[in-house]
Coordinates of C-alpha atoms in Angstrom, one line a residue:
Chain A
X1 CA 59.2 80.3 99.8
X2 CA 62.0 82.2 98.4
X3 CA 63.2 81.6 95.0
X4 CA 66.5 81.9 95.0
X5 CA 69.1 81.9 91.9
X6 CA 73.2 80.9 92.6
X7 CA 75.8 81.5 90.2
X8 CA 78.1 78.9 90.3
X9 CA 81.6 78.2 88.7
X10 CA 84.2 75.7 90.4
X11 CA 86.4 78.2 92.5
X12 CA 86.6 79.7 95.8
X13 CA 84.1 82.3 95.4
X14 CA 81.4 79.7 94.4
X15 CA 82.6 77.1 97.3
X16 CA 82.2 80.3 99.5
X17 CA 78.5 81.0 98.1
X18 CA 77.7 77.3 98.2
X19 CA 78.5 77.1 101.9
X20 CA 76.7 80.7 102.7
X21 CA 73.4 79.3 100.8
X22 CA 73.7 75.7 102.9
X23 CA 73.4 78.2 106.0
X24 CA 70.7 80.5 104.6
X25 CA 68.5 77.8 103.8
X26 CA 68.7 77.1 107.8
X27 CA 67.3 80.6 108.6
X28 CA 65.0 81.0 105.3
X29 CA 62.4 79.2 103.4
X30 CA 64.6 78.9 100.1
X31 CA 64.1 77.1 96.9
X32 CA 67.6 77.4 95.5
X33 CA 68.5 76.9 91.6
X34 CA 72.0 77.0 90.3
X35 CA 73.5 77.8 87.3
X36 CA 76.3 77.7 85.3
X37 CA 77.7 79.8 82.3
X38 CA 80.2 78.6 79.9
X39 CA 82.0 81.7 79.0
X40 CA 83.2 81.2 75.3
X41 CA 85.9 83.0 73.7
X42 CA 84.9 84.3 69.8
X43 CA 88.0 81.7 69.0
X44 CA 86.8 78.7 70.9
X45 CA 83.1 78.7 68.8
X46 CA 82.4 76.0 66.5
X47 CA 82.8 76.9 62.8
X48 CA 80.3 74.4 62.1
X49 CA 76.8 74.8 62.5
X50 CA 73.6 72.4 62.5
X51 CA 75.2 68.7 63.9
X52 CA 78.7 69.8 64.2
X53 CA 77.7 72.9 66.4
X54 CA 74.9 70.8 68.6
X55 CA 77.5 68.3 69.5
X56 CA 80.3 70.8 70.5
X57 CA 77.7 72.9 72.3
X58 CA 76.8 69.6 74.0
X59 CA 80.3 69.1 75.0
X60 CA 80.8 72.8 76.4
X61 CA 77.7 71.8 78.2
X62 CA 79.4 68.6 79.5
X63 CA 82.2 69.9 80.7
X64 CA 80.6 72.8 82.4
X65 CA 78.0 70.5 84.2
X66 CA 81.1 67.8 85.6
X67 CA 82.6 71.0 86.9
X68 CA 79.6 71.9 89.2
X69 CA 78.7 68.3 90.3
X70 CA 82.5 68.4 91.1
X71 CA 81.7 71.3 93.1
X72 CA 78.8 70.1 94.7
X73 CA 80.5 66.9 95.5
X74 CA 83.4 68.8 97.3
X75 CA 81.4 70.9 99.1
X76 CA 78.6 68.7 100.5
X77 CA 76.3 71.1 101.0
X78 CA 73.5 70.6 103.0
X79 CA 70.2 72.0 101.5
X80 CA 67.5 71.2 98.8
X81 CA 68.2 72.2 95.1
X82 CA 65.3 73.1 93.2
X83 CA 66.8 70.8 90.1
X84 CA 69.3 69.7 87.8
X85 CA 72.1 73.0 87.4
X86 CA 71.1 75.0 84.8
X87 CA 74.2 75.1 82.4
X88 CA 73.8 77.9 79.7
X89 CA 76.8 78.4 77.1
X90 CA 77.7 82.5 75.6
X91 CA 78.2 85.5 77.5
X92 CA 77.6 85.0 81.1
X93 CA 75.7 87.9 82.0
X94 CA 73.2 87.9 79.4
X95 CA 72.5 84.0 80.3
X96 CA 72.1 85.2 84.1
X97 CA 69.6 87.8 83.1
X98 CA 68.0 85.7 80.6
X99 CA 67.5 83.2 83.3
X100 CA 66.5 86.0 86.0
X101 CA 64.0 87.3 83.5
X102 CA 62.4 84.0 82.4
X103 CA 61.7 82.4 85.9
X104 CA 61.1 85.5 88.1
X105 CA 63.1 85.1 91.2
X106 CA 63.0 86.6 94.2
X107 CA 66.9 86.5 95.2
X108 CA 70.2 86.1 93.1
X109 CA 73.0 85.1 94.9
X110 CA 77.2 85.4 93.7
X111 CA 79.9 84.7 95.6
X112 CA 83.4 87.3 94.9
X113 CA 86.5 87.0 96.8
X114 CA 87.3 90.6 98.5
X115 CA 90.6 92.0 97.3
X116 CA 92.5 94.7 98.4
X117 CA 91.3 97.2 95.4
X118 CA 88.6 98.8 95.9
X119 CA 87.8 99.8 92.5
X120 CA 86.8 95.5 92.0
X121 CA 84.3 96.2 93.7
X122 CA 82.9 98.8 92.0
X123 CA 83.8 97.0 88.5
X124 CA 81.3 94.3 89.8
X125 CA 78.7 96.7 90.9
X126 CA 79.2 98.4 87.1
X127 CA 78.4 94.9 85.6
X128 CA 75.5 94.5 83.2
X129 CA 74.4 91.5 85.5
X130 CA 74.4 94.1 88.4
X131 CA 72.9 96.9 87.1
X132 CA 70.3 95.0 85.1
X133 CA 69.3 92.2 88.2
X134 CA 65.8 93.4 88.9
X135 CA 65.5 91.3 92.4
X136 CA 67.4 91.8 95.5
X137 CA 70.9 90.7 95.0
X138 CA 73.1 88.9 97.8
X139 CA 76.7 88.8 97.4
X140 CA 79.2 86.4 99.6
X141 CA 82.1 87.7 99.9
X142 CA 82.9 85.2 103.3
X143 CA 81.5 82.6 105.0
X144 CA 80.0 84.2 108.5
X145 CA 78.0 81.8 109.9
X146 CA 75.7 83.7 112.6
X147 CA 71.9 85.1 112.3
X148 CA 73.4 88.5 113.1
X149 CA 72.1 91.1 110.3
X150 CA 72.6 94.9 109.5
X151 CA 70.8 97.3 107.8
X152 CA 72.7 100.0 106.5
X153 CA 70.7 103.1 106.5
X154 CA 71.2 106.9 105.0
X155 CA 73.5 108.3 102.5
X156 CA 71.0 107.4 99.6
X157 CA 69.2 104.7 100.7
X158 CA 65.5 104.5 100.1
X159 CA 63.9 102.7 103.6
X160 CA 60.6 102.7 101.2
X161 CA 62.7 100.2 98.9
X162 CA 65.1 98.3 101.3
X163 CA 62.4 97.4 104.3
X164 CA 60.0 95.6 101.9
X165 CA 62.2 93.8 100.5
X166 CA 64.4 93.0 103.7
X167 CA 61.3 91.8 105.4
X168 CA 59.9 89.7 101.7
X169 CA 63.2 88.2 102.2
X170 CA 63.7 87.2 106.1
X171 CA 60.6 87.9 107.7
X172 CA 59.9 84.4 109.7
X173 CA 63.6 84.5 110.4
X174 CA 65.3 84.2 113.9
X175 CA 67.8 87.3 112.9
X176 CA 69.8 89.9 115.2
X177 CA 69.0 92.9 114.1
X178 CA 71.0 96.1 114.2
X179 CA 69.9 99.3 112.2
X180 CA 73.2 101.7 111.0
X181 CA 73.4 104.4 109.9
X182 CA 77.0 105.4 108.5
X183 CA 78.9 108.6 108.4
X184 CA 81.9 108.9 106.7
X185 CA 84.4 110.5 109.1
X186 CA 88.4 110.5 109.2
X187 CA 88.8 109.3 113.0
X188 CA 91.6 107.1 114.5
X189 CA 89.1 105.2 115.9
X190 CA 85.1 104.3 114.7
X191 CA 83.3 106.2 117.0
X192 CA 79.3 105.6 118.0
X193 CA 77.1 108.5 117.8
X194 CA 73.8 109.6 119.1
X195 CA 71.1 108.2 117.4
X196 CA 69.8 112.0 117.0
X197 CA 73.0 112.0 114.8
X198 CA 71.2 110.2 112.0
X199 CA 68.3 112.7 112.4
X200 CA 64.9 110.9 112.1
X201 CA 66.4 108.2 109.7
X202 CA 67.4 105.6 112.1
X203 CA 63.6 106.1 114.1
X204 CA 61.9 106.1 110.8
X205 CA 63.4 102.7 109.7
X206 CA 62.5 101.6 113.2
X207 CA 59.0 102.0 112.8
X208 CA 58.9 100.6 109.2
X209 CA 60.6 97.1 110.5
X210 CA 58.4 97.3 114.2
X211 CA 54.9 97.3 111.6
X212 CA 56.1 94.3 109.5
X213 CA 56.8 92.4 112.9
X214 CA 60.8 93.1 112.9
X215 CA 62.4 94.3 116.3
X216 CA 66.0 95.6 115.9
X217 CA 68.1 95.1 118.6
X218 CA 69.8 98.2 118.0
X219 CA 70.4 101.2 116.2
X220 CA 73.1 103.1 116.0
X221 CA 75.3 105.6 114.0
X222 CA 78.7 104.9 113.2
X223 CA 80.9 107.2 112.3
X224 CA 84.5 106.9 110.9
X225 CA 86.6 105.6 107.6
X226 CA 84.9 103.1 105.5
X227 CA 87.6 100.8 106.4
X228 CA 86.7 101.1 110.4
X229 CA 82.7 100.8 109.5
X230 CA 83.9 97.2 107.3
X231 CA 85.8 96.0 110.0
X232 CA 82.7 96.8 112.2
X233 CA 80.8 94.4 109.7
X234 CA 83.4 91.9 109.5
X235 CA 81.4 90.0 112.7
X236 CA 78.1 90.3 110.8
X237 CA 76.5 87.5 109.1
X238 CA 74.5 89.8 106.7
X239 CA 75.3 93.1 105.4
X240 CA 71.5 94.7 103.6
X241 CA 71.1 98.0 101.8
X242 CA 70.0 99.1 98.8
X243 CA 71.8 99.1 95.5
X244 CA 74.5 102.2 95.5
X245 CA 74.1 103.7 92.2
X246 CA 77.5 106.2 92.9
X247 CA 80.4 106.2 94.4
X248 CA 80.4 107.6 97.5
X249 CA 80.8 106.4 101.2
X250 CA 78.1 104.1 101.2
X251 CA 79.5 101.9 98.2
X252 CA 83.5 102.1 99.8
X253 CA 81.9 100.9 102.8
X254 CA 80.2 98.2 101.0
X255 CA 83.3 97.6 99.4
X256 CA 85.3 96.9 102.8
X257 CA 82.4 95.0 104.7
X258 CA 84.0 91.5 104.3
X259 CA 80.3 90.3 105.7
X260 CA 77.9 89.0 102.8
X261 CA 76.0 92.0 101.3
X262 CA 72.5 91.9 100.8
X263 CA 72.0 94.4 97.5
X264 CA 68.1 95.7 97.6
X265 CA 66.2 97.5 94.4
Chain B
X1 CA 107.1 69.9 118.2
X2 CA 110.1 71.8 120.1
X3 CA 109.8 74.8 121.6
X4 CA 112.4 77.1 122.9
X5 CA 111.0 80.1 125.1
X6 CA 113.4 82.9 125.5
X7 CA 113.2 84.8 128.6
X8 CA 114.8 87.3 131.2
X9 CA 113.8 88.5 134.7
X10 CA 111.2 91.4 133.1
X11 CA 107.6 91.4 133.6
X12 CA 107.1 91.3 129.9
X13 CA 109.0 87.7 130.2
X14 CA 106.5 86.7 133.1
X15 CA 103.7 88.0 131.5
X16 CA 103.8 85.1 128.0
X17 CA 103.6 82.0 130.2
X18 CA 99.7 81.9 130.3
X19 CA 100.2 81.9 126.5
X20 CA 103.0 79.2 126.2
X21 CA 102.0 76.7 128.7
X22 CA 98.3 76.8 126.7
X23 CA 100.3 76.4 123.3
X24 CA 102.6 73.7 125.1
X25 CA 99.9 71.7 126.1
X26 CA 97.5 71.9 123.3
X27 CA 100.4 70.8 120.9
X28 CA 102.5 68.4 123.2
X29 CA 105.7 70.2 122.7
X30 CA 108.8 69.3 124.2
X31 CA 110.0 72.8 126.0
X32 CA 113.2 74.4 127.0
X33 CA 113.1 77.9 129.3
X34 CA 116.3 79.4 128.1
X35 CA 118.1 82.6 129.7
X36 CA 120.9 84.8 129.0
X37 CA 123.7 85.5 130.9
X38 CA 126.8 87.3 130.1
X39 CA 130.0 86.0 129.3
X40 CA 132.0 87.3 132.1
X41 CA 130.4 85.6 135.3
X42 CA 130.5 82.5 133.6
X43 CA 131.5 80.8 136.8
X44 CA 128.2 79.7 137.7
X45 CA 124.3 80.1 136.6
X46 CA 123.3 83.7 137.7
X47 CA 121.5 83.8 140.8
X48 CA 118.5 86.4 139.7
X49 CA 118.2 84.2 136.2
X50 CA 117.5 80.8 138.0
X51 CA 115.1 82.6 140.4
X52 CA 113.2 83.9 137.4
X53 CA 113.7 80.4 135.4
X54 CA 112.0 79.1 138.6
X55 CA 109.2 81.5 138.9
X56 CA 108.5 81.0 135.1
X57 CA 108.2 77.1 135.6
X58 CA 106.0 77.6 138.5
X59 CA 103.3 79.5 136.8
X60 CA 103.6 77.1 133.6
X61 CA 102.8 74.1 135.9
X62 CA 100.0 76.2 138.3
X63 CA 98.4 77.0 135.0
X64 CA 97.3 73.0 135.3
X65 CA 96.2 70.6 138.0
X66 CA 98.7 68.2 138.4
X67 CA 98.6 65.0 135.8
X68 CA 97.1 67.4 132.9
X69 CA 100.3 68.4 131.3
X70 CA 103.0 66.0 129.6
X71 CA 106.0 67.7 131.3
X72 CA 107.5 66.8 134.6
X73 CA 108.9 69.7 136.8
X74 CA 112.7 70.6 136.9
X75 CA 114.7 71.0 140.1
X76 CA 115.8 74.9 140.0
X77 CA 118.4 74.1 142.8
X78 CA 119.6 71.2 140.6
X79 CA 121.1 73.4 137.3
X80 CA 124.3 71.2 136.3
X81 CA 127.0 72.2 133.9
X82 CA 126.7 70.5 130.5
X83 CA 129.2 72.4 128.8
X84 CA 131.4 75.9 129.7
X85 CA 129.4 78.4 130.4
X86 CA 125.6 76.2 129.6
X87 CA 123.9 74.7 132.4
X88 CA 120.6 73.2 132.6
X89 CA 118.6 71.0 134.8
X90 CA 115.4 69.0 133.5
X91 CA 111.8 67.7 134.5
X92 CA 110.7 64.1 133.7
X93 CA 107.7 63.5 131.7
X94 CA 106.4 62.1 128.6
X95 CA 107.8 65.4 127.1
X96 CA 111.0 67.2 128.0
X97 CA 111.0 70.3 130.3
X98 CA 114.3 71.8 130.4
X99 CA 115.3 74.7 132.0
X100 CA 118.6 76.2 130.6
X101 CA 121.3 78.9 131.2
X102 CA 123.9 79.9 128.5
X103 CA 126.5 82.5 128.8
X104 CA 127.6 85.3 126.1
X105 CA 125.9 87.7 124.2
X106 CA 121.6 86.4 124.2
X107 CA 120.5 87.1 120.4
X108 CA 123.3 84.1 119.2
X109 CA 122.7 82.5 122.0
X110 CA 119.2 82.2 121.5
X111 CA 119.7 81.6 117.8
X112 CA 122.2 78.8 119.0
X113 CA 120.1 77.0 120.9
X114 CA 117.4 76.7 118.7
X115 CA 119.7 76.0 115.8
X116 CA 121.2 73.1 118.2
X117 CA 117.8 72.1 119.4
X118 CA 116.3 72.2 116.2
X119 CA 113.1 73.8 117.7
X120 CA 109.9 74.6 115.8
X121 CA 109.4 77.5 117.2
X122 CA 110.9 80.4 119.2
X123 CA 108.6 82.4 121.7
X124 CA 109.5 85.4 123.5
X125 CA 107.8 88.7 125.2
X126 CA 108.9 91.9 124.9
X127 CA 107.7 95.4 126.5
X128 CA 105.8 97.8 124.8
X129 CA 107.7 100.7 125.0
X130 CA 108.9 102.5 122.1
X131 CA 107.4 99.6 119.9
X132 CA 109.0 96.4 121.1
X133 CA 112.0 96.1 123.5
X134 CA 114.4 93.9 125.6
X135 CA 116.2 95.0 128.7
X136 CA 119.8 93.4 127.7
X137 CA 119.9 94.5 124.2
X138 CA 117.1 96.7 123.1
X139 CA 116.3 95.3 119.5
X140 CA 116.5 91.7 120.3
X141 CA 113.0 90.7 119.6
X142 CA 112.9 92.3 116.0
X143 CA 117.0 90.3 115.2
X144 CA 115.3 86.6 116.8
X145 CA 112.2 87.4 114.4
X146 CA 114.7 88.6 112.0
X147 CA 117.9 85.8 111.4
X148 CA 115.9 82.4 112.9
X149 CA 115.6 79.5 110.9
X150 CA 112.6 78.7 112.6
X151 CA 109.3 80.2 113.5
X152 CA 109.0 83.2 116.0
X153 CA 106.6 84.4 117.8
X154 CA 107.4 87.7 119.8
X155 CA 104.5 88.7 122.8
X156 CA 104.0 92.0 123.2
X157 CA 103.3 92.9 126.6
X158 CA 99.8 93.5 127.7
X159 CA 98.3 93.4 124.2
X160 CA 96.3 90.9 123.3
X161 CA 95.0 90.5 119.7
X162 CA 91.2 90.5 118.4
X163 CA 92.2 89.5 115.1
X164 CA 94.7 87.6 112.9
X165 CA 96.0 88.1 109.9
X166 CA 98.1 85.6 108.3
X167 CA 99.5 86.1 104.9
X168 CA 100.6 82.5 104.1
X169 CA 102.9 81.7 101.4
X170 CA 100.2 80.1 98.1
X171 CA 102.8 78.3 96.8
X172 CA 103.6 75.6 99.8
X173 CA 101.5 75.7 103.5
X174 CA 102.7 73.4 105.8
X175 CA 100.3 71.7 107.9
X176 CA 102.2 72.8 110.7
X177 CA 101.8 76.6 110.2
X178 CA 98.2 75.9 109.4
X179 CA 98.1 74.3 113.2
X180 CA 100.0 76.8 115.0
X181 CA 97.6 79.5 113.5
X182 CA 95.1 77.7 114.6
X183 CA 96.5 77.2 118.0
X184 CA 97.2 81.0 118.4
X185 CA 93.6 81.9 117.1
X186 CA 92.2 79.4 119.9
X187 CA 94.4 80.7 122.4
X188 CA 93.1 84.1 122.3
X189 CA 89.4 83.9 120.4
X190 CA 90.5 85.7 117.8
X191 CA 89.4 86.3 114.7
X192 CA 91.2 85.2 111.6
X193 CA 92.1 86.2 108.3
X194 CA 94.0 85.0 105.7
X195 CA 95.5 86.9 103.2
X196 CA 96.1 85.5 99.5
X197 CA 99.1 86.8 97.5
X198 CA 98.8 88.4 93.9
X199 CA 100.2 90.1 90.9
X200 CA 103.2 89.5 88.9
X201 CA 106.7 89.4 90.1
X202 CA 106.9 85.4 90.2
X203 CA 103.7 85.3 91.9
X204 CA 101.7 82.5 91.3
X205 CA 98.5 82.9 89.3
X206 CA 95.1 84.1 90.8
X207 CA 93.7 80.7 90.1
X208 CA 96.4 78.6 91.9
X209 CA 96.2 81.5 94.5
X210 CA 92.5 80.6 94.8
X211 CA 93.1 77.2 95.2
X212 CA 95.2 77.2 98.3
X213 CA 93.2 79.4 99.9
X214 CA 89.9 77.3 99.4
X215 CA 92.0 74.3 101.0
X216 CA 93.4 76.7 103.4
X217 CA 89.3 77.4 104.3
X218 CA 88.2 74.4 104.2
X219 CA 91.1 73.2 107.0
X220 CA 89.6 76.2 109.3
X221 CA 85.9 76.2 108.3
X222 CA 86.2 72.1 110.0
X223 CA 87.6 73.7 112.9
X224 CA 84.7 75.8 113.4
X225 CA 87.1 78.9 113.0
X226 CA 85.6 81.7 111.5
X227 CA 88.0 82.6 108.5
X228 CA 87.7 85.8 106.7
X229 CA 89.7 85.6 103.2
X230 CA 91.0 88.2 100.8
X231 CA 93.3 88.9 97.7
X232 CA 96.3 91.2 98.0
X233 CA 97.8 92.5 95.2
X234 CA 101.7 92.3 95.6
X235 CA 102.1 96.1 95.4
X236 CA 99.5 96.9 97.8
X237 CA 101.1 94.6 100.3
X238 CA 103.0 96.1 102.5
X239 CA 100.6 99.2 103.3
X240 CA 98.2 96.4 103.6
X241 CA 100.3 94.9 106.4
X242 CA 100.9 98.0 107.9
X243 CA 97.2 98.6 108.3
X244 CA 97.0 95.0 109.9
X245 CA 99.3 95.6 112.3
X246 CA 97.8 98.2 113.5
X247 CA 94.7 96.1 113.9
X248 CA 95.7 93.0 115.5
X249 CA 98.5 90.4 115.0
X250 CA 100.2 89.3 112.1
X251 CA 101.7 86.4 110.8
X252 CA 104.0 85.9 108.0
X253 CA 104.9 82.8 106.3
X254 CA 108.6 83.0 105.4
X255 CA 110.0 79.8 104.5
X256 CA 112.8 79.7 102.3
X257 CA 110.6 78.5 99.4
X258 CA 108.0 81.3 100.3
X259 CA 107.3 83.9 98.1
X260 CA 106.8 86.3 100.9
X261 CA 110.4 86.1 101.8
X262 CA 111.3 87.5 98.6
X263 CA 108.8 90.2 98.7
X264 CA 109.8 91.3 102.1
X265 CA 113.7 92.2 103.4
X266 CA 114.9 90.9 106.3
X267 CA 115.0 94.7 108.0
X268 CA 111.1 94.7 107.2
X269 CA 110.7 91.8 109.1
X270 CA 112.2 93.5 112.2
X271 CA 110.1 96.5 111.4
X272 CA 107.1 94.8 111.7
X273 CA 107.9 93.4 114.5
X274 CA 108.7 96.4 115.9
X275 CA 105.5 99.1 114.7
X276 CA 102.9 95.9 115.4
X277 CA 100.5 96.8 117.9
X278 CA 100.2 93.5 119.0
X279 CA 102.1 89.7 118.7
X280 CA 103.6 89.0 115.4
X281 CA 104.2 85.5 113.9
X282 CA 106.9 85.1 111.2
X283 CA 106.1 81.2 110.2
X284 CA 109.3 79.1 108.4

């Protein structure tokens, strides 16, 4: 059973995540939680404290639970919630860690609607939430329904780090697996290169996924602008790698894969 | 629905039939095959134009078995004069099937008739030579997508796109431009993407934005169409559709309320047309 944490606010992102989740919990064992955060503004706090506060914390509270039932109601979604939305009121990070810290789960999940800016992406990745989250980390940026999954390899990635968790995750799941490792290139075209190209990377992941029961379909080096490798993913149901921790062509292909990215530690 | 397909006696004419009978019978249109002739031989329907108005007909109807269309078949040896210079002869069926001939010069003709015919939707090919041409007049394609007051869809010869981009207008979709994107995405498995307007310059907020689109995803997510979605920021906009038409098709809403008719001259609309490497849409 995977615990699993979704941050939810009534918009298109979150309708996106909601619908991703519905499908996950089709190919995973999940127990899904949602929550909510209240962003306040310093003006909007209650001067008051002791009764006065309680009741218009209570109403912040109100308002911000009607807006995910809303949600939920709109969206139908077809899988099991743990329990009631969790609705926490303040800064929104800092109630998502708070949460992440006190109930140890195994997955967080956040829907974001891709732009054309680049640098959004990497604003997100910069986050507290982001670079605090201690578990894996799966953000929706689309709603691709299909079991097909890829593993990004090289360029920083650490196969000791993203294989166990990959497989803590979907091991037990009926997946399409493709290994890839990425090299930045300038080409008019994305090109596919020998798996030699990748040196022992792409063999070495290989092995790691063949002894936890995992048989990829393929593996096979792309090369060319990370624009060309995201449209690549765009047919992907699942995007994994590990967290990028610097800019580089890793994290701008990450940030044109319009497939849901799965964000290991 | 009403649509007017524009054609001449080039392959890249012949070659969009496949794609309009599909669209005609998926969406019950009434249709009208219209061709160009000039001015001077106006004494009767040119010979090589009613051949090819004929030839066009026949592979719209062999593209069915008999029964499975709306549209009755038009005598080609029965073209009668309705007015100087416009003839026409048409099919019986539960939708009209007309094929037509008009004399004078074929980019106001064209506009004319579907002006006149107050048609939905203009479809025509064009070759693939130095970007997107017509044998009569070469630019016609990119003036039709240009100055109609309907929407246009120009074929481009042998190129058939993967993907779809649509940037449609946030502040009003029409549920027919939602339906004849779906329609074209059918027609050709593509893949689909709509693209969401923002920024300043009488833009509509990013949470109004968001709101369109979600109904927008919704429509297509029930049509088991696989929608990929993404925010543009005005200013990146047009290298972003650059990019896209390199990629696949495009289509741009431009109604007169649109937003995306302010943003984009009426000379980039022929550009696009042009420098797309595959169909473009311009929706009104």
């Amino acid at each position: 059973m995977i615990k699993a944490l979704v941050d939810l606010d009534e918009n298109l992102a979150s309708s996106i995540a909601l619908r991703y989740v519905s499908h996950l919990s089709t190919l995973l064992d999940l127990q899904v939680q949602i929550i909510h955060v209240e962003e306040i503004d310093r003006g909007e706090h209650a001067s008051g404290s002791g009764w006065v506060r309680r009741t218009w914390e209570k109403g912040v509270e109100d308002a911000g639970a009607a807006a995910i039932h809303r949600l939920l109601k709109t969206e139908k979604v077809d899988c099991s919630l743990a329990a009631v939305p969790r609705i926490a009121i303040g800064s929104h990070d800092d109630a998502v860690l708070e949460e992440l810290r006190s109930y140890v789960y195994d997955l967080f999940i956040k829907g974001i609607v891709s732009t054309s800016k680049v640098g959004d992406f990497y604003q997100l990745i910069e986050t507290k939430l982001f670079t605090s989250c201690s578990c894996p980390m799966l953000i929706v940026k689309n709603l691709i329904i299909n079991n097909k999954v890829v593993l990004l390899c090289g360029d920083g990635v650490d196969l000791q780090s993203l294989i166990p968790q990959f497989v803590r995750i979907c091991s037990g799941a009926d997946l399409d697996l493709e290994l890839i490792y990425y090299k930045f290139q300038e080409n008019n075209e994305l090109l596919f290169l020998d798996k030699s190209e990748a040196g022992s990377v792409l063999l070495e992941a290989e092995e790691m996924l063949r002894a936890a029961g995992l048989v990829p379909t393929s593996s096979k080096v792309l090369s060319g602008s990370p624009e060309q490798g995201g449209e690549y993913l765009s047919s992907c149901g699942l995007a994994v790698s590990t967290f990028p921790t610097r800019k580089g062509p890793r994290m701008e292909l990450l940030a044109n894969a319009p497939s849901p990215l799965l964000l290991c530690r | 629905m009403k649509i007017l397909i524009a054609l001449d006696a080039n392959s890249y004419s012949a070659e969009i039939i496949s794609d309009v009978t599909k669209l005609a019978a998926n969406t019950w249109a009434d249709v009208t095959m219209l061709a160009v002739q000039s001015r001077g031989e106006a004494e009767c329907p040119d010979a090589t134009l009613v051949k090819a108005l004929s030839s066009n007909q026949k592979n719209f109807f062999a593209q069915y078995q008999g029964g499975e269309l709306p549209h009755g078949e038009a005598n080609p040896q029965g073209f009668m004069q309705t007015t100087p210079g416009v003839w026409q002869t048409s099919g019986s069926g539960r939708k009209e099937f007309t094929l037509k001939i008009r004399s004078g010069e074929p980019i106001k003709e064209i506009l004319a008739e579907a002006g006149e015919r107050q048609c939905d939707l203009i479809i025509l090919g064009c070759s693939k030579d130095n970007g997107c041409q017509w044998d009569a007049e070469i630019d016609l394609p990119q003036k039709i997508a240009r100055d109609a007051d309907c929407s246009v869809l120009v074929i481009k010869e042998g190129r058939i796109p993967k993907n779809i981009t649509c940037c449609l207008d946030q502040a009003m979709v029409s549920q027919e431009s939602l339906e004849m994107v779906s329609q074209i995405v059918n027609l050709h498995q593509a893949d689909l993407k709509i693209v969401g307007l923002t920024g300043p310059k009488g833009l509509p907020g990013k949470g109004e934005v968001e709101k369109k689109m979600q109904e927008i995803l919704h429509y297509y997510t029930a049509r088991k169409v696989t929608t990929l979605i993404k925010l543009v920021d005005n200013e990146d906009l047009e290298k972003f559709v650059e990019r896209a038409t390199r990629e696949g098709m495009i289509a741009l809403w431009m109604g007169k309320k649109s937003l995306l008719a302010k943003i984009f001259s009426k000379d980039l609309i022929g550009k696009l047309v042009a420098t797309s490497n595959s169909s473009a849409l311009i929706l009104r």
